[in-house]
mmCIF file of N, CA and C in Angstrom:
data_model
loop_
_atom_site.group_PDB
_atom_site.id
_atom_site.type_symbol
_atom_site.label_atom_id
_atom_site.label_comp_id
_atom_site.label_asym_id
_atom_site.label_seq_id
_atom_site.Cartn_x
_atom_site.Cartn_y
_atom_site.Cartn_z
ATOM 1 N N MET A 1 4.795 -93.771 30.198
ATOM 2 C CA MET A 1 5.213 -93.120 31.439
ATOM 3 C C MET A 1 5.140 -94.116 32.605
ATOM 4 N N HIS A 2 4.001 -94.788 32.709
ATOM 5 C CA HIS A 2 3.832 -95.737 33.810
ATOM 6 C C HIS A 2 4.886 -96.836 33.722
ATOM 7 N N ASN A 3 5.148 -97.297 32.500
ATOM 8 C CA ASN A 3 6.119 -98.359 32.297
ATOM 9 C C ASN A 3 7.503 -97.932 32.765
ATOM 10 N N GLN A 4 7.847 -96.678 32.434
ATOM 11 C CA GLN A 4 9.163 -96.164 32.808
ATOM 12 C C GLN A 4 9.312 -96.174 34.335
ATOM 13 N N ASN A 5 8.286 -95.710 35.013
ATOM 14 C CA ASN A 5 8.321 -95.666 36.472
ATOM 15 C C ASN A 5 8.472 -97.069 37.054
ATOM 16 N N HIS A 6 7.776 -98.002 36.462
ATOM 17 C CA HIS A 6 7.841 -99.382 36.939
ATOM 18 C C HIS A 6 9.265 -99.904 36.808
ATOM 19 N N HIS A 7 9.884 -99.624 35.664
ATOM 20 C CA HIS A 7 11.249 -100.085 35.418
ATOM 21 C C HIS A 7 12.201 -99.459 36.436
ATOM 22 N N LEU A 8 11.999 -98.172 36.710
ATOM 23 C CA LEU A 8 12.840 -97.468 37.666
ATOM 24 C C LEU A 8 12.728 -98.112 39.047
ATOM 25 N N GLY A 9 11.493 -98.458 39.419
ATOM 26 C CA GLY A 9 11.279 -99.085 40.718
ATOM 27 C C GLY A 9 12.030 -100.399 40.832
ATOM 28 N N LEU A 10 12.018 -101.178 39.760
ATOM 29 C CA LEU A 10 12.727 -102.456 39.765
ATOM 30 C C LEU A 10 14.218 -102.227 39.926
ATOM 31 N N LYS A 11 14.725 -101.193 39.236
ATOM 32 C CA LYS A 11 16.152 -100.895 39.311
ATOM 33 C C LYS A 11 16.530 -100.544 40.753
ATOM 34 N N GLN A 12 15.696 -99.717 41.381
ATOM 35 C CA GLN A 12 15.965 -99.316 42.762
ATOM 36 C C GLN A 12 15.935 -100.523 43.692
ATOM 37 N N LYS A 13 14.992 -101.412 43.445
ATOM 38 C CA LYS A 13 14.893 -102.615 44.275
ATOM 39 C C LYS A 13 16.173 -103.426 44.161
ATOM 40 N N LYS A 14 16.661 -103.576 42.929
ATOM 41 C CA LYS A 14 17.895 -104.340 42.711
ATOM 42 C C LYS A 14 19.049 -103.714 43.477
ATOM 43 N N GLU A 15 19.151 -102.386 43.416
ATOM 44 C CA GLU A 15 20.217 -101.682 44.130
ATOM 45 C C GLU A 15 20.101 -101.923 45.631
ATOM 46 N N MET A 16 18.873 -101.855 46.141
ATOM 47 C CA MET A 16 18.657 -102.075 47.574
ATOM 48 C C MET A 16 19.091 -103.478 47.980
ATOM 49 N N VAL A 17 18.758 -104.450 47.147
ATOM 50 C CA VAL A 17 19.142 -105.832 47.448
ATOM 51 C C VAL A 17 20.657 -105.947 47.469
ATOM 52 N N LYS A 18 21.301 -105.279 46.501
ATOM 53 C CA LYS A 18 22.768 -105.303 46.454
ATOM 54 C C LYS A 18 23.341 -104.732 47.745
ATOM 55 N N GLN A 19 22.813 -103.568 48.160
ATOM 56 C CA GLN A 19 23.286 -102.921 49.381
ATOM 57 C C GLN A 19 23.084 -103.834 50.586
ATOM 58 N N THR A 20 21.929 -104.468 50.652
ATOM 59 C CA THR A 20 21.614 -105.328 51.791
ATOM 60 C C THR A 20 22.578 -106.496 51.863
ATOM 61 N N SER A 21 22.829 -107.138 50.729
ATOM 62 C CA SER A 21 23.721 -108.297 50.754
ATOM 63 C C SER A 21 25.133 -107.850 51.108
ATOM 64 N N LYS A 22 25.505 -106.634 50.699
ATOM 65 C CA LYS A 22 26.828 -106.121 51.045
ATOM 66 C C LYS A 22 26.944 -105.956 52.551
ATOM 67 N N SER A 23 25.933 -105.332 53.169
ATOM 68 C CA SER A 23 25.995 -105.099 54.609
ATOM 69 C C SER A 23 25.936 -106.425 55.363
ATOM 70 N N ASN A 24 25.234 -107.412 54.820
ATOM 71 C CA ASN A 24 25.200 -108.729 55.449
ATOM 72 C C ASN A 24 26.590 -109.334 55.456
ATOM 73 N N CYS A 25 27.310 -109.147 54.362
ATOM 74 C CA CYS A 25 28.668 -109.672 54.250
ATOM 75 C C CYS A 25 29.544 -109.018 55.319
ATOM 76 N N TRP A 26 29.429 -107.702 55.462
ATOM 77 C CA TRP A 26 30.207 -106.991 56.479
ATOM 78 C C TRP A 26 29.852 -107.506 57.865
ATOM 79 N N HIS A 27 28.552 -107.682 58.086
ATOM 80 C CA HIS A 27 28.082 -108.140 59.390
ATOM 81 C C HIS A 27 28.704 -109.496 59.718
ATOM 82 N N GLU A 28 28.727 -110.393 58.740
ATOM 83 C CA GLU A 28 29.299 -111.719 58.958
ATOM 84 C C GLU A 28 30.785 -111.616 59.240
ATOM 85 N N MET A 29 31.472 -110.738 58.496
ATOM 86 C CA MET A 29 32.910 -110.573 58.700
ATOM 87 C C MET A 29 33.197 -110.068 60.103
ATOM 88 N N PHE A 30 32.430 -109.061 60.535
ATOM 89 C CA PHE A 30 32.639 -108.515 61.874
ATOM 90 C C PHE A 30 32.341 -109.564 62.932
ATOM 91 N N GLY A 31 31.300 -110.358 62.704
ATOM 92 C CA GLY A 31 30.976 -111.425 63.638
ATOM 93 C C GLY A 31 32.121 -112.410 63.745
ATOM 94 N N TYR A 32 32.730 -112.717 62.597
ATOM 95 C CA TYR A 32 33.838 -113.662 62.578
ATOM 96 C C TYR A 32 35.037 -113.095 63.325
ATOM 97 N N ILE A 33 35.324 -111.803 63.075
ATOM 98 C CA ILE A 33 36.464 -111.159 63.741
ATOM 99 C C ILE A 33 36.233 -111.130 65.249
ATOM 100 N N ASN A 34 35.016 -110.749 65.656
ATOM 101 C CA ASN A 34 34.687 -110.713 67.085
ATOM 102 C C ASN A 34 34.857 -112.088 67.705
ATOM 103 N N HIS A 35 34.378 -113.110 67.007
ATOM 104 C CA HIS A 35 34.470 -114.474 67.505
ATOM 105 C C HIS A 35 35.933 -114.870 67.668
ATOM 106 N N ALA A 36 36.745 -114.558 66.667
ATOM 107 C CA ALA A 36 38.170 -114.901 66.717
ATOM 108 C C ALA A 36 38.834 -114.183 67.886
ATOM 109 N N ARG A 37 38.482 -112.906 68.075
ATOM 110 C CA ARG A 37 39.092 -112.143 69.162
ATOM 111 C C ARG A 37 38.719 -112.757 70.505
ATOM 112 N N HIS A 38 37.465 -113.156 70.656
ATOM 113 C CA HIS A 38 37.027 -113.771 71.907
ATOM 114 C C HIS A 38 37.790 -115.063 72.161
ATOM 115 N N SER A 39 37.966 -115.879 71.125
ATOM 116 C CA SER A 39 38.683 -117.148 71.298
ATOM 117 C C SER A 39 40.113 -116.880 71.730
ATOM 118 N N ILE A 40 40.736 -115.851 71.129
ATOM 119 C CA ILE A 40 42.125 -115.537 71.477
ATOM 120 C C ILE A 40 42.199 -115.101 72.936
ATOM 121 N N ILE A 41 41.270 -114.237 73.353
ATOM 122 C CA ILE A 41 41.267 -113.755 74.741
ATOM 123 C C ILE A 41 41.048 -114.920 75.698
ATOM 124 N N ILE A 42 40.103 -115.797 75.375
ATOM 125 C CA ILE A 42 39.814 -116.946 76.242
ATOM 126 C C ILE A 42 41.039 -117.855 76.321
ATOM 127 N N THR A 43 41.667 -118.105 75.187
ATOM 128 C CA THR A 43 42.864 -118.953 75.163
ATOM 129 C C THR A 43 43.965 -118.320 75.995
ATOM 130 N N TYR A 44 44.132 -117.008 75.854
ATOM 131 C CA TYR A 44 45.165 -116.276 76.584
ATOM 132 C C TYR A 44 44.929 -116.375 78.089
ATOM 133 N N ILE A 45 43.687 -116.144 78.508
ATOM 134 C CA ILE A 45 43.355 -116.204 79.939
ATOM 135 C C ILE A 45 43.554 -117.630 80.457
ATOM 136 N N ALA A 46 43.103 -118.613 79.673
ATOM 137 C CA ALA A 46 43.244 -120.009 80.093
ATOM 138 C C ALA A 46 44.719 -120.362 80.247
ATOM 139 N N GLY A 47 45.548 -119.894 79.327
ATOM 140 C CA GLY A 47 46.987 -120.160 79.408
ATOM 141 C C GLY A 47 47.603 -119.458 80.607
ATOM 142 N N TRP A 48 47.104 -118.280 80.926
ATOM 143 C CA TRP A 48 47.641 -117.488 82.022
ATOM 144 C C TRP A 48 47.276 -118.117 83.365
ATOM 145 N N ILE A 49 46.062 -118.717 83.449
ATOM 146 C CA ILE A 49 45.609 -119.322 84.705
ATOM 147 C C ILE A 49 46.427 -120.578 85.002
ATOM 148 N N LYS A 50 46.793 -121.311 83.958
ATOM 149 C CA LYS A 50 47.485 -122.591 84.136
ATOM 150 C C LYS A 50 48.732 -122.499 84.933
#
């Protein structure tokens, strides 16, 4: 019984790690998109001021 519970806990931990790395990937993607959008806006404003 104890062994089974231990195994279950490990499985849950693995799932949690998977979820975490997934959300990290999303976070990085959103950061990249935000960064790209900022660069475009800055470039646009700089071109408009010229």
